[in-house]
Coordinates of C-alpha atoms and ligand atoms in Angstrom, one line a residue:
X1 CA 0.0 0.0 0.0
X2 CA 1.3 3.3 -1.1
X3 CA 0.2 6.2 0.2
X4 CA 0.5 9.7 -1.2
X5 CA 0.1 12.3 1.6
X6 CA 1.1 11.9 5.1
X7 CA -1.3 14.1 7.1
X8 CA -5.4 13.4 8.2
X9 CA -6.5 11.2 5.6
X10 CA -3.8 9.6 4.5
X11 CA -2.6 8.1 7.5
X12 CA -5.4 7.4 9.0
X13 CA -6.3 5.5 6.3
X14 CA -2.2 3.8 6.7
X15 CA -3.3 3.3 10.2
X16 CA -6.7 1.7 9.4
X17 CA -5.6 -0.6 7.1
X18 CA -1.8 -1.8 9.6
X19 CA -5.4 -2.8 12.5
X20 CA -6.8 -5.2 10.0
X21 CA -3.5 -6.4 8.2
X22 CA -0.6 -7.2 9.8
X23 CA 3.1 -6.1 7.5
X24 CA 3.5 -10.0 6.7
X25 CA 0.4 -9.2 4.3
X26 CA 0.8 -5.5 3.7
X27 CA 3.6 -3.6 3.4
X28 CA 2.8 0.5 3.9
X29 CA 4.6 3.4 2.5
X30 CA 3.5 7.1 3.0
X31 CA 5.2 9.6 1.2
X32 CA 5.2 13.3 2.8
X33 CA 6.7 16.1 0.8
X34 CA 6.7 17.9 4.1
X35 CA 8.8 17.7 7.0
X36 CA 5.9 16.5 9.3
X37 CA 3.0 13.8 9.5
X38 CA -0.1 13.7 11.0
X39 CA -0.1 17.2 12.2
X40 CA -2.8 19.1 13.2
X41 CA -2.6 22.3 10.6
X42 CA -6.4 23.7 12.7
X43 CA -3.8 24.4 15.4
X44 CA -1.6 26.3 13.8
X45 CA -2.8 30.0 14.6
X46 CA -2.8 29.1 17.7
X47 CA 0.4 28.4 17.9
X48 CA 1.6 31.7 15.6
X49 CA -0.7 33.0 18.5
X50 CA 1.0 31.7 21.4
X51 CA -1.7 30.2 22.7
X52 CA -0.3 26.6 21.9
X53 CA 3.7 26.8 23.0
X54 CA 5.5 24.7 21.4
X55 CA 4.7 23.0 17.9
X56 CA 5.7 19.7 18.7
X57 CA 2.7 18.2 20.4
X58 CA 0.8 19.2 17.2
X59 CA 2.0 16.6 15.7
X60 CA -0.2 13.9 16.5
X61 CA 2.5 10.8 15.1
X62 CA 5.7 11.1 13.6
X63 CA 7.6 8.8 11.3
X64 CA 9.5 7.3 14.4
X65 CA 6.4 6.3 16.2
X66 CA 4.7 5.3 12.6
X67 CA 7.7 2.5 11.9
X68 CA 6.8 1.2 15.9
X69 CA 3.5 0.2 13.9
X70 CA 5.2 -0.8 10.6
X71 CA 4.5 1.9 8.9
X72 CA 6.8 3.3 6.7
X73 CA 6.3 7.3 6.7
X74 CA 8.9 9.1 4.5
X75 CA 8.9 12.5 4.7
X76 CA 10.5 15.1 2.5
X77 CA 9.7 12.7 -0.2
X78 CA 7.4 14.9 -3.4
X79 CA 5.8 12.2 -5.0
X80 CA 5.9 13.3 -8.7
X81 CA 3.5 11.2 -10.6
X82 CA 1.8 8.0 -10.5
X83 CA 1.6 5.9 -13.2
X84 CA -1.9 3.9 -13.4
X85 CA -0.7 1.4 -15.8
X86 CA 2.5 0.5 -14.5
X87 CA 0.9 0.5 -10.7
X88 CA 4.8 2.9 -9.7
X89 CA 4.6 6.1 -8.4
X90 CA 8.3 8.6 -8.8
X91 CA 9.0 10.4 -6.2
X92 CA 11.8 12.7 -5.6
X93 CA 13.8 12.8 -2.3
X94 CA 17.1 15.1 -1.6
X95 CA 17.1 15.7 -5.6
X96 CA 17.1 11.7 -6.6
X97 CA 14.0 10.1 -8.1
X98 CA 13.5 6.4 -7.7
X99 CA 10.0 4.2 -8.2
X100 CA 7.6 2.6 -5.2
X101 CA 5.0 0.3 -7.3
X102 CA 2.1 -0.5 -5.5
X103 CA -0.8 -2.9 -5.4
X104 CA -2.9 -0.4 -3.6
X105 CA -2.5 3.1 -3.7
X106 CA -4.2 6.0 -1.7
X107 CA -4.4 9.8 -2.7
X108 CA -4.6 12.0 0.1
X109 CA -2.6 15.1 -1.2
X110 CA -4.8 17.5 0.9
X111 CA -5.9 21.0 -0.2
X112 CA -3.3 24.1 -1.9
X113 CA -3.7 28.2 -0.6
X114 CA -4.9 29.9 -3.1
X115 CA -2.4 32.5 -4.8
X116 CA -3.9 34.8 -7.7
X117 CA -1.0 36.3 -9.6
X118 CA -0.6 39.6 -7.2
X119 CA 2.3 41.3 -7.5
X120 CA 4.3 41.1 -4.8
X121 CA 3.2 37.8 -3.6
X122 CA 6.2 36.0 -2.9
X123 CA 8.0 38.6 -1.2
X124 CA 9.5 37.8 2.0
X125 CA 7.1 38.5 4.9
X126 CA 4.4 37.6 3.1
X127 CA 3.2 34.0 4.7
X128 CA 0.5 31.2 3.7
X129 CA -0.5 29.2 6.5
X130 CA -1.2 25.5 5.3
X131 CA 1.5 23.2 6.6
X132 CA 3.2 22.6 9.9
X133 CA 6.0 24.5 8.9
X134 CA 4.2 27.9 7.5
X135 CA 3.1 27.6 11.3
X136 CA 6.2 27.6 12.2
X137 CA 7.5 30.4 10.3
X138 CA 4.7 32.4 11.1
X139 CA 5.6 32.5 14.7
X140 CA 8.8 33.4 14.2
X141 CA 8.0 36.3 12.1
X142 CA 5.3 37.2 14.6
X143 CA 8.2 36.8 17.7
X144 CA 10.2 39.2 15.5
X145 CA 7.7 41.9 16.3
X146 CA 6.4 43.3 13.0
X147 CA 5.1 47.0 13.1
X148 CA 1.9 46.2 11.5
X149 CA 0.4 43.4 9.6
X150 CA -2.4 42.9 6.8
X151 CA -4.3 39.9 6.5
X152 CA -5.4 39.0 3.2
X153 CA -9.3 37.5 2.9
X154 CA -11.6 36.9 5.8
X155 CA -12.4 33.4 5.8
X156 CA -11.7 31.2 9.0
X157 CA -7.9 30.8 7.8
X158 CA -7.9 34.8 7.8
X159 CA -9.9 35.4 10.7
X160 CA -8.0 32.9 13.3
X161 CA -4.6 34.7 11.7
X162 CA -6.0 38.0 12.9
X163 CA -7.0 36.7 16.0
X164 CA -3.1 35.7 16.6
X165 CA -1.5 38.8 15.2
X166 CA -4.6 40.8 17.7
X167 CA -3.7 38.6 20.5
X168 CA 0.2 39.3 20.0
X169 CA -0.4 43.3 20.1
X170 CA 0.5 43.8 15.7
X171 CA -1.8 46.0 15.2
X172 CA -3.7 44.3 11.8
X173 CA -5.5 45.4 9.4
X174 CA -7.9 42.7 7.4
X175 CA -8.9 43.1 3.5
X176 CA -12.0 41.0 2.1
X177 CA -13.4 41.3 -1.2
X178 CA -16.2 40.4 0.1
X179 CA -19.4 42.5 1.7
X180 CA -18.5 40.3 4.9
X181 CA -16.3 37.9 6.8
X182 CA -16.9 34.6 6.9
X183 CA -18.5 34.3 3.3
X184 CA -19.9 30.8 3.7
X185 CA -22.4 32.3 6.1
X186 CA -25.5 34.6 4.8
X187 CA -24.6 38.3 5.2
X188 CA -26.8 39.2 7.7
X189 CA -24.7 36.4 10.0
X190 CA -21.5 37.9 8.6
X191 CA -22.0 41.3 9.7
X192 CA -22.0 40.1 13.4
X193 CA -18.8 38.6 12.8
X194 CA -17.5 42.0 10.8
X195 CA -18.6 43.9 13.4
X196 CA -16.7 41.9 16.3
X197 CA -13.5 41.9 13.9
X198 CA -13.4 45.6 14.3
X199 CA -14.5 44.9 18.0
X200 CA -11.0 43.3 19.0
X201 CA -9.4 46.3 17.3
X202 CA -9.0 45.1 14.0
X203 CA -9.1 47.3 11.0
X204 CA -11.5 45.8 8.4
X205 CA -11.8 47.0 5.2
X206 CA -14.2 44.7 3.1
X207 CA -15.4 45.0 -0.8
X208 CA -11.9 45.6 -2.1
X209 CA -9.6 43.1 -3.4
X210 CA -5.6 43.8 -2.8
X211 CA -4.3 44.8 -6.4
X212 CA -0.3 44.4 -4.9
X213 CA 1.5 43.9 -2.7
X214 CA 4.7 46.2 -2.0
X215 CA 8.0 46.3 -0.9
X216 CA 11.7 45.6 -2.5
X217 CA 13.8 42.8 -0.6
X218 CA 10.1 42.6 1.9
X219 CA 7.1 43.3 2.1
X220 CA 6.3 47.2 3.0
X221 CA 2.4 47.7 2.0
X222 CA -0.8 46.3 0.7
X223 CA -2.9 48.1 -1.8
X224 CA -6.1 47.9 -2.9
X225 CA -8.0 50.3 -5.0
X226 CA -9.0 52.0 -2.0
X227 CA -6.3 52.7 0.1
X228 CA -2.6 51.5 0.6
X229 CA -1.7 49.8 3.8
X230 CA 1.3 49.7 5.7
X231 CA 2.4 46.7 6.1
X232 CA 5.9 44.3 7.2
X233 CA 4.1 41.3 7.6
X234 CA 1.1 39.6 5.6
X235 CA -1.0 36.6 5.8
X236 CA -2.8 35.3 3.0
X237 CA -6.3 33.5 3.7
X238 CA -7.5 33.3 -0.2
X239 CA -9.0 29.9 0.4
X240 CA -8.5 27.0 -1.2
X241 CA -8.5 24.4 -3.4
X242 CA -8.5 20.3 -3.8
X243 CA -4.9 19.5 -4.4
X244 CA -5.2 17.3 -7.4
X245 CA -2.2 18.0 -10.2
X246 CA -1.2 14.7 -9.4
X247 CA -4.5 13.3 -9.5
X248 CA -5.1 15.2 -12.8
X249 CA -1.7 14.2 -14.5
X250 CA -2.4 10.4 -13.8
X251 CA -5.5 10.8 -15.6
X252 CA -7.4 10.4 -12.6
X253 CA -11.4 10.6 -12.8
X254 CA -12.3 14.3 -11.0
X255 CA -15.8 15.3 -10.2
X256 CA -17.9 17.9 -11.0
X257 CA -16.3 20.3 -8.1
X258 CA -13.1 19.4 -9.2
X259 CA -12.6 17.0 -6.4
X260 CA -11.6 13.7 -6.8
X261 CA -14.7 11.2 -7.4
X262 CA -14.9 8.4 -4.7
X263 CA -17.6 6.3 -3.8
X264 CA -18.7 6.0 -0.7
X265 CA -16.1 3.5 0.1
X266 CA -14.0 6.3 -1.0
X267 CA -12.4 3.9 -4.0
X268 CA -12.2 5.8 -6.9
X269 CA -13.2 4.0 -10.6
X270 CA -9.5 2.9 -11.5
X271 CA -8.3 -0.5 -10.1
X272 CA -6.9 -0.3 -6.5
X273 CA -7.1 3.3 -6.4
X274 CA -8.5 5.0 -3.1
X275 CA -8.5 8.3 -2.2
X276 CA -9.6 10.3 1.3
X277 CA -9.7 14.3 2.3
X278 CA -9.6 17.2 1.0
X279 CA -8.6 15.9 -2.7
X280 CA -11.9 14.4 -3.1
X281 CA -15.2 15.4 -3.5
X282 CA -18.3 14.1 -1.4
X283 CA -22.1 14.5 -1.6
X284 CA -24.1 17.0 0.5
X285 CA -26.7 15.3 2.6
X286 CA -28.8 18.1 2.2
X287 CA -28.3 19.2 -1.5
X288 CA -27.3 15.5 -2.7
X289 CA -25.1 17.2 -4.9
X290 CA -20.8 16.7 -5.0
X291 CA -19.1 19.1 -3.0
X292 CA -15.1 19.8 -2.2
X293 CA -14.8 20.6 1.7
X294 CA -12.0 21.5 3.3
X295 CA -12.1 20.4 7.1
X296 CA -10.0 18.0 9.4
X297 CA -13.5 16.2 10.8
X298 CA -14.1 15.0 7.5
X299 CA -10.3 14.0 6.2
X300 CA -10.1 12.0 9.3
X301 CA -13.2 9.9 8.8
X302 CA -12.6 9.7 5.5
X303 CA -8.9 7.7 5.5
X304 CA -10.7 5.8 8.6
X305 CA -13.7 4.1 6.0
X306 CA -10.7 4.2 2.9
X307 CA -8.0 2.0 5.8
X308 CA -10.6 0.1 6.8
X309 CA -12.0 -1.2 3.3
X310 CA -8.5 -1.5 2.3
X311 CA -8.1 -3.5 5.5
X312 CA -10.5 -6.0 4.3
X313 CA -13.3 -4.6 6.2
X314 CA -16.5 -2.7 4.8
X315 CA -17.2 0.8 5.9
X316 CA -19.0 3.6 3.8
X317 CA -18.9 7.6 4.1
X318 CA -22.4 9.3 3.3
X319 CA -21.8 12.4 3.1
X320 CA -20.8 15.7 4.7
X321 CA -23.2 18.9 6.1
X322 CA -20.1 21.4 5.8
X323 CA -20.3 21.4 9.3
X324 CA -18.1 23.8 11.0
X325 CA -16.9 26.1 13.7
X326 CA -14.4 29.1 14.2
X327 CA -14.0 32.2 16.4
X328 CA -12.7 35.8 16.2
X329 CA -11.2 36.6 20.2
X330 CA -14.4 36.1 22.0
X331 CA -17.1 35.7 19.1
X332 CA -17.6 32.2 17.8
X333 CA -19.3 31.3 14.4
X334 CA -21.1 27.9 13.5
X335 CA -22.6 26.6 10.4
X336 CA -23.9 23.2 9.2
X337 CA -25.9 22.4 6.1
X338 CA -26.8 25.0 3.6
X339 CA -26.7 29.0 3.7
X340 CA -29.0 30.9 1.8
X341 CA -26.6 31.6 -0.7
X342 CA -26.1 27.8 -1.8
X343 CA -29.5 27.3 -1.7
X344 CA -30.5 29.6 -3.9
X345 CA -29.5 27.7 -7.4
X346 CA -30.7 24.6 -5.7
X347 CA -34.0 26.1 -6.5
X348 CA -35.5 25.1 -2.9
X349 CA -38.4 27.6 -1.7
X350 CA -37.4 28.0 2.1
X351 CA -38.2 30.2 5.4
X352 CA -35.4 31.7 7.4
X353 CA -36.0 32.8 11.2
X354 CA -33.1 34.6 13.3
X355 CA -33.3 34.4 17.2
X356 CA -31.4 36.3 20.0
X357 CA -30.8 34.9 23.0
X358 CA -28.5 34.3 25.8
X359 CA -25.8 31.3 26.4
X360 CA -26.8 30.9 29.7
X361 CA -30.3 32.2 31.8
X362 CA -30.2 35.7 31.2
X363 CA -29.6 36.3 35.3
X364 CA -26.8 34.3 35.4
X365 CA -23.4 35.4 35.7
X366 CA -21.7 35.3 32.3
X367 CA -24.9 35.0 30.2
X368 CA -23.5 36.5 26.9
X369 CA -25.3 36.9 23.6
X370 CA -26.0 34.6 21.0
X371 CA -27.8 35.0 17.4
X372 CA -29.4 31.9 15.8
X373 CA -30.3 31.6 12.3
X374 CA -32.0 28.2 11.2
X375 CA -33.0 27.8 7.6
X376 CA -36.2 25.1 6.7
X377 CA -38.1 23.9 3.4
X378 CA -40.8 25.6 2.7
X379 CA -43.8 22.9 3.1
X380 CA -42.0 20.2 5.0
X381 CA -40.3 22.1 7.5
X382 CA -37.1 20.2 6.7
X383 CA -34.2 21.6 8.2
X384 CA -31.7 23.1 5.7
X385 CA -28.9 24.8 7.3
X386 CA -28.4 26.4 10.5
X387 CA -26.0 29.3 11.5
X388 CA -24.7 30.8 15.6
X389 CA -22.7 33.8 16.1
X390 CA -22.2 34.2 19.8
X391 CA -20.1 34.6 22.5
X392 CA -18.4 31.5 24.6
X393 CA -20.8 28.2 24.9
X394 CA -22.4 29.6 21.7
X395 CA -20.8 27.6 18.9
X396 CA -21.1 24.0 19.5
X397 CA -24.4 23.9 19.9
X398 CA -24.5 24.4 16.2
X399 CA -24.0 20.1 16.5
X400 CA -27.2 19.6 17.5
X401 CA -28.8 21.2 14.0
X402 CA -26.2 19.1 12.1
X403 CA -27.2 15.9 14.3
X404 CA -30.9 16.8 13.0
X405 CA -30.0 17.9 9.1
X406 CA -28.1 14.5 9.2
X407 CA -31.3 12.8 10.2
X408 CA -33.8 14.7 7.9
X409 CA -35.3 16.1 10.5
X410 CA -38.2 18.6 10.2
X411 CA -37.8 21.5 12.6
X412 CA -41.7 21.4 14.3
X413 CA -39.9 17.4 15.0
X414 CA -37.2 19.3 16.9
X415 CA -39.1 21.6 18.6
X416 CA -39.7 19.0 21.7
X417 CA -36.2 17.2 21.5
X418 CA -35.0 16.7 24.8
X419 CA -31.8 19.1 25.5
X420 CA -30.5 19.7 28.4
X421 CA -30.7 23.0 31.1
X422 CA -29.2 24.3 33.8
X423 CA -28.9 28.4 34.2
X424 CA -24.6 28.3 33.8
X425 CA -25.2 26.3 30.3
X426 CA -28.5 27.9 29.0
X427 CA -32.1 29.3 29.3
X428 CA -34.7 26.9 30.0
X429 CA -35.8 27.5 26.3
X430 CA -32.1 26.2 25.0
X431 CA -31.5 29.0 21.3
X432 CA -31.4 26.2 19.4
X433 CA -35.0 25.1 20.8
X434 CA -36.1 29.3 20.2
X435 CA -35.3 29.4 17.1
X436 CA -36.8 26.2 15.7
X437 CA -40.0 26.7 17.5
X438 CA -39.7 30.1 15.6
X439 CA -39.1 28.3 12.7
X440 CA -41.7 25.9 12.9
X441 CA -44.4 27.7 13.6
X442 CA -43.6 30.3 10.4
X443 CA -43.8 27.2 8.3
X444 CA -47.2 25.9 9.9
X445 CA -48.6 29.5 8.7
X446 CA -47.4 28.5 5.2
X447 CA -48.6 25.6 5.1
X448 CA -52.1 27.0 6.8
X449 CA -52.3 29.9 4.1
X450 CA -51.5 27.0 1.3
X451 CA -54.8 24.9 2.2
Ligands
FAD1 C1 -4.7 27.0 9.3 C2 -5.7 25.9 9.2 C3 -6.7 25.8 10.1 C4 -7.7 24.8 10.0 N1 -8.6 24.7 11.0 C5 -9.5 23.7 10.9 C6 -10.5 23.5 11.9 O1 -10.5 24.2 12.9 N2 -11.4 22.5 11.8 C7 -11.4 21.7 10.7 O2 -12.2 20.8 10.6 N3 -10.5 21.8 9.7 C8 -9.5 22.8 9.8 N4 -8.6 22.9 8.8 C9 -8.6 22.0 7.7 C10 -7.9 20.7 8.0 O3 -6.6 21.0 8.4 C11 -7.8 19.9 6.7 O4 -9.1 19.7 6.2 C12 -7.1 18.6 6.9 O5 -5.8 18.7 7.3 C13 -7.2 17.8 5.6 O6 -6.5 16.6 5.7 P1 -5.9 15.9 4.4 O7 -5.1 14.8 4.9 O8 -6.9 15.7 3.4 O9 -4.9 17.0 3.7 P2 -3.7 17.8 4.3 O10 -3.7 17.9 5.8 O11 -3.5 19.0 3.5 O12 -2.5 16.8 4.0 C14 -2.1 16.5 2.7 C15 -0.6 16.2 2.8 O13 -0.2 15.8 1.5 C16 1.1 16.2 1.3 N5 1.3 16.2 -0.2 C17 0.6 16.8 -1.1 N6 1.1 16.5 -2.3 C18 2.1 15.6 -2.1 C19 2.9 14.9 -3.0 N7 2.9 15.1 -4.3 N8 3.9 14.1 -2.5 C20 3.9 13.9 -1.1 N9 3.2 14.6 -0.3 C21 2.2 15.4 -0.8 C22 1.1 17.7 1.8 O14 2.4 18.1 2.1 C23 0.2 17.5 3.1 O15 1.0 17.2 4.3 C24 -7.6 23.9 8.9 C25 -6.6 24.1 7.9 C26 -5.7 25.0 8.1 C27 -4.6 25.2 7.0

């Protein structure tokens, strides 16, 4: 078993497959371009931030403790292409190529920043923050104390930077092109989170794009068509995309999102070809549709089913709700399922109710604010998506909608679900509860104004 990609998916897929087969009947190479496996790249702004110390327990295994298991995880080894026919992939380690054929083969080459042609882009100063080591080297430039920093987009990527470069005193500046942060949330969501990016001191600037980047030797500004910001140290948060050259090259079969295509053992059509994370595309349990997702929650599960079907098992992945979570200082942000954005083209009729409440009884110490937006079909009352922006104990609740969109739940079918209460975790009336009885009883009018 070859596998291409030593992070999430890819070895937990090598780790799947070493429980169910022992290295008398497999043999398992990973090949890591990187310096690092299994590492956990959600905790790298923390760790630019100072929050985490020290990198080191990020990483979650490392080669060493991979070979205790039989495992053989190379790392600095690029993998170059794989060859379908001949079953060999060439990879390239300290400037030599040599060939690894495989019976099985995984794909797990993870996600690639976006980088639009700007000038200036590759100046020194200017970091991406993907792998272990851009974490790394963010937090060195951050110890060096930079005068002033711009990030660059205002996704979670760009949001958690500014968090770290706020939290270490740079004073930051953040450009979106966007009318909001956070664009995978509707816009009356994102200006809450907009507004508590400015809160923390930030300096937002949104609807303008950076045209170049300055400097001569390193970076000295940012400008846009607005303005021209001062700047020694930038962070790009463009977004990204599924890493599939490789893929591609090979003459691999990519979906329509540009993903890899998998089934839901996660096998893709050619002959002993898997392949797990952000490479591949999965379907939407709300929209049925193929979608490319970026997160660690659904890499990992995915090399899990791919290890254990190459283990000789049988395990399936259904599907993904985009479920996620993020925070700006004190302001978390949660979605799951659909925004009304993507559900637009979908051609779905829908109601939308928004709710403010508190995260605890409104009398108890520390009861903070929280906004909940919960999306439905029209006639059914089917739960489409769900969004939270709030203040600590606000985000994760956002699992509970996911838990009910991944069930097909109808929200006047969630309106008596049994959740828990005290006054230091929530109002008797839990937000999530609020806003679906909201919800529910806007989409029994419809209904009643239908007959
Ligand atoms: C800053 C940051 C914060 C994040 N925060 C969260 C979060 O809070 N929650 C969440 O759910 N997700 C988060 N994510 C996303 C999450 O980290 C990814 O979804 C997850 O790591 C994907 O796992 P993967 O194995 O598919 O890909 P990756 O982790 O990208 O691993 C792919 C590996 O393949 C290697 N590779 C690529 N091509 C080759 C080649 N040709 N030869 C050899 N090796 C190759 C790469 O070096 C890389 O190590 C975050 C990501 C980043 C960057």
């Amino acid at each position: 078993m070859v596998v291409v990609g030593g992070d999430a998916a890819g070895m937990s897929a090598a780790s799947q497959a070493r429980r169910r087969r022992d290295a008398d009947d497999l043999e398992i190479v990973a090949f890591e371009r990187g310096g690092h496996t299994s590492y956990s790249a959600c905790g790298l702004p923390y760790y630019a931030g100072d929050v985490v110390k020290d990198w080191r327990p990020l990483v979650a295994r490392t080669p060493a403790q991979f070979a205790e298991r039989d495992i053989d995880a190379r790392t600095r080894h690029e993998v170059e292409a794989i060859d379908l026919r001949s079953r060999r992939v060439r990879d390239l380690a300290a400037g030599r190529s040599s060939e690894e054929p495989w019976d099985v083969l995984v794909v797990a080459t993870g996600a690639e920043p976006l980088r639009p042609p700007i000038p200036g882009i590759d100046l020194p100063g200017v970091h991406g923050l993907s792998v272990l080591q851009d974490g790394i080297d963010l937090r060195e430039a951050v110890d060096a104390g930079p005068r002033r920093a711009v990030v660059v987009g205002g996704g979670d990527i760009g949001l958690e930077a500014a968090e770290a470069l706020v939290n270490r005193g740079v004073p930051t500046a953040l450009v979106e092109a966007g009318p909001q942060v956070m664009g995978r949330i509707d816009p009356d969501m994102g200006a809450l989170v907009s507004q508590a990016v400015r809160d923390v001191g930030v300096e937002l600037h949104t609807e303008e794009k950076v045209e170049a980047i300055e400097g001569d030797g390193g970076v000295r500004a940012v400008r846009t068509a607005a303005r021209t910001l001062e700047a020694d140290l930038v962070v790009l948060g463009l977004g990204t995309r599924p890493a599939v050259g490789l893929a591609r090259a090979a003459g691999m079969t990519l979906g329509p999102s540009g993903a890899i295509a998998v089934n839901p053992r996660m096998r893709t059509p050619h002959e002993g070809v898997w392949a797990a994370g952000d490479c591949v595309e999965a379907r939407h349990v709300v929209s049925g549709l193929p979608v490319n997702y970026h997160l660690g929650t659904i890499a990992n599960k995915q090399g899990r089913v791919c290890g254990i079907n190459i283990g000789g098992g049988y395990a399936t992945f259904p599907g993904v709700a985009g479920t996620a979570v993020s925070k700006i200082c004190d302001v978390e942000v949660a979605r799951t399922g659909l925004s009304e954005a993507e559900l637009r083209p979908l051609g779905l009729e829908w109601e939308s109710a928004t709710v403010d409440s508190t995260t605890r009884a409104g009398y108890f110490p520390g009861a903070a604010p929280i906004r909940t937006k919960v999306l439905a079909e029209r006639r059914s009352g089917r739960l489409l998506g769900a969004q939270i922006v709030g203040r600590e104990g606000a985000a994760k609740r956002i699992d509970v909608f996911a838990t009910a969109i991944w069930n097909g739940m109808a929200v006047d079918e969630m309106v008596n679900l049994d959740l828990s209460y005290a006054p230091p975790f929530s109002p008797v009336w839990d937000p999530v509860l609020i806003a679906v009885r909201k919800l529910s009883e806007q989409v029994e009018r419809t209904l009643r104004d239908c007959l």
